[in-house]
């Protein structure tokens, strides 16, 4: 939802009536088993199983609230489905317009992930938790989170813990987070 200034009507000097306008887009996570890739997109149509994305057949789709509003106490639906399968995660340019509010547990224990592409298209400006986000991504060697806006994040506990091969993390700003317990636990490299 977005607020378009044309839809704001003043009723009196102290009350403003705002009519919400749907952006018409659907945040989606698309699993394409053929190339072991999980794509994050924001599109006007909700894709369906057996349609194609990036030349690949879509095997599973998660959409809207499942993607944008994951609560810290709830694991994303794709985690149990993708264990041991996904080797690559791609954030499409279209996803830059999506505004997830929580990225906690997003890639928890997805040990086969080797690369993240387009992380600059993950807009974290409204995200409050990145706890356990990359925990257990044992195949990662480098990670570029330089585009992450961590200004609203209050919980980054275990964010990179148990990334046993991770050697380099790139960031373009300092992070001042209230809770970051065991953020790099078992990151021996």
XYZ file of C-alpha atoms in Angstrom:
189
model
C 0.000 0.000 0.000
C 1.147 3.498 -0.676
C -0.262 6.913 -0.013
C -0.651 9.102 -3.069
C -0.988 12.808 -2.290
C -3.952 13.004 -4.682
C -5.862 10.729 -2.286
C -5.369 12.873 0.833
C -8.408 14.995 1.646
C -8.500 17.542 4.455
C -11.691 17.205 6.497
C -10.794 19.855 9.040
C -7.467 21.370 10.092
C -6.778 18.516 12.527
C -8.096 15.435 10.753
C -6.800 14.043 7.480
C -8.598 11.278 5.575
C -6.105 9.077 3.747
C -7.362 6.635 1.138
C -4.807 3.864 0.708
C -3.941 2.865 -2.831
C -2.682 -0.617 -3.583
C 0.633 -0.617 -5.396
C -0.681 -3.597 -7.340
C 2.556 -5.508 -6.772
C 3.079 -8.832 -5.063
C 6.316 -9.647 -3.244
C 7.157 -13.240 -4.106
C 9.755 -15.883 -3.483
C 9.990 -18.243 -6.448
C 11.752 -21.605 -6.149
C 13.183 -22.994 -9.367
C 14.488 -26.472 -8.647
C 16.081 -26.808 -12.104
C 18.844 -24.322 -11.271
C 18.587 -24.602 -7.455
C 17.728 -20.909 -7.189
C 15.371 -18.979 -4.922
C 14.296 -15.714 -6.586
C 12.766 -12.743 -4.769
C 10.632 -10.553 -7.046
C 7.901 -7.914 -6.807
C 5.478 -8.247 -9.715
C 1.928 -7.302 -10.655
C 0.946 -10.940 -11.212
C 1.396 -13.751 -8.729
C 3.396 -16.418 -10.495
C 2.223 -20.008 -10.390
C 3.920 -23.376 -10.288
C 5.017 -24.562 -13.761
C 5.258 -21.012 -15.145
C 8.752 -19.759 -15.967
C 11.038 -17.161 -14.469
C 14.544 -16.437 -15.751
C 14.120 -19.302 -18.211
C 13.429 -21.768 -15.403
C 10.287 -23.660 -14.421
C 8.853 -22.465 -11.099
C 8.482 -25.311 -8.614
C 7.001 -23.418 -5.633
C 5.742 -19.881 -4.899
C 5.414 -17.918 -1.660
C 3.715 -14.519 -1.913
C 2.835 -11.269 -0.202
C 2.566 -11.570 3.592
C 4.609 -14.780 3.645
C 7.497 -12.804 2.153
C 7.139 -9.309 3.634
C 5.933 -9.757 7.204
C 7.767 -12.720 8.627
C 7.666 -12.410 12.413
C 10.853 -13.071 14.416
C 9.152 -15.962 16.208
C 7.991 -17.563 12.945
C 10.274 -19.147 10.393
C 9.627 -18.371 6.734
C 7.573 -21.020 4.938
C 10.334 -21.697 2.409
C 12.861 -22.911 5.003
C 11.598 -26.440 5.532
C 10.830 -26.832 1.839
C 14.298 -25.817 0.628
C 16.576 -27.589 3.130
C 19.513 -29.044 1.226
C 18.339 -27.830 -2.187
C 18.989 -24.136 -2.719
C 22.507 -23.100 -3.779
C 21.779 -19.607 -5.095
C 19.533 -16.733 -3.989
C 18.723 -13.882 -6.388
C 17.009 -10.607 -5.482
C 15.579 -9.240 -8.721
C 15.675 -5.460 -9.362
C 11.885 -5.410 -8.998
C 12.227 -6.479 -5.356
C 13.851 -3.124 -4.501
C 10.322 -1.694 -4.228
C 9.227 -4.304 -1.662
C 9.447 -3.374 2.027
C 9.873 -6.417 4.262
C 9.522 -5.638 7.952
C 11.456 -8.616 9.279
C 14.223 -10.747 7.784
C 14.733 -12.963 10.830
C 15.475 -16.591 9.961
C 15.224 -15.969 6.201
C 18.077 -18.308 5.248
C 18.463 -20.177 8.545
C 20.353 -23.462 8.086
C 20.198 -23.359 4.294
C 23.700 -24.800 4.306
C 23.951 -25.296 0.540
C 23.649 -21.602 -0.402
C 26.862 -20.591 -2.140
C 25.905 -17.180 -3.521
C 23.565 -14.261 -3.021
C 23.021 -12.030 -6.037
C 21.351 -8.628 -6.038
C 21.340 -8.168 -2.263
C 21.358 -4.430 -3.007
C 17.741 -4.999 -4.120
C 16.709 -6.110 -0.623
C 15.411 -2.882 0.910
C 15.913 -3.239 4.665
C 14.826 0.294 5.615
C 11.755 -1.003 7.516
C 13.347 -4.199 8.849
C 13.503 -4.496 12.638
C 15.099 -7.938 12.949
C 17.835 -9.759 11.057
C 18.293 -12.336 13.835
C 19.469 -15.722 12.568
C 19.156 -14.418 8.984
C 22.226 -16.210 7.581
C 22.850 -18.619 10.474
C 24.154 -21.945 9.226
C 24.813 -20.854 5.629
C 27.849 -23.102 5.728
C 28.762 -22.848 2.036
C 29.041 -19.038 1.911
C 32.566 -17.647 1.522
C 31.780 -13.939 0.930
C 28.716 -11.832 1.568
C 28.084 -8.240 0.464
C 25.544 -6.496 2.685
C 26.840 -3.027 1.854
C 23.374 -1.930 0.731
C 21.669 -2.903 3.973
C 20.002 -0.078 5.910
C 20.239 -1.297 9.490
C 18.920 1.905 11.093
C 15.692 0.272 12.357
C 17.156 -3.132 13.223
C 17.075 -3.797 16.953
C 17.862 -7.524 16.877
C 20.743 -9.016 14.896
C 21.444 -11.918 17.249
C 23.201 -14.817 15.492
C 22.884 -13.037 12.123
C 26.027 -14.693 10.683
C 26.655 -17.396 13.273
C 27.709 -20.854 12.156
C 28.781 -19.613 8.711
C 31.851 -21.805 8.987
C 33.392 -20.913 5.585
C 32.527 -17.208 5.580
C 35.733 -15.184 5.180
C 34.527 -11.720 4.138
C 31.486 -9.575 4.886
C 31.269 -6.242 3.082
C 29.365 -3.337 4.618
C 29.399 0.352 3.721
C 28.264 1.724 7.073
C 28.649 1.161 10.765
C 25.842 -0.652 12.484
C 24.556 0.406 15.870
C 22.233 -2.385 16.945
C 20.795 -2.844 20.409
C 21.102 -6.635 20.411
C 23.741 -8.528 18.442
C 24.568 -11.428 20.739
C 26.654 -14.186 19.115
C 26.473 -12.395 15.760
C 29.641 -14.165 14.531
C 29.564 -17.285 16.716
C 31.448 -20.190 15.111
C 32.681 -18.013 12.248
C 36.193 -19.442 12.487
C 37.440 -18.101 9.136
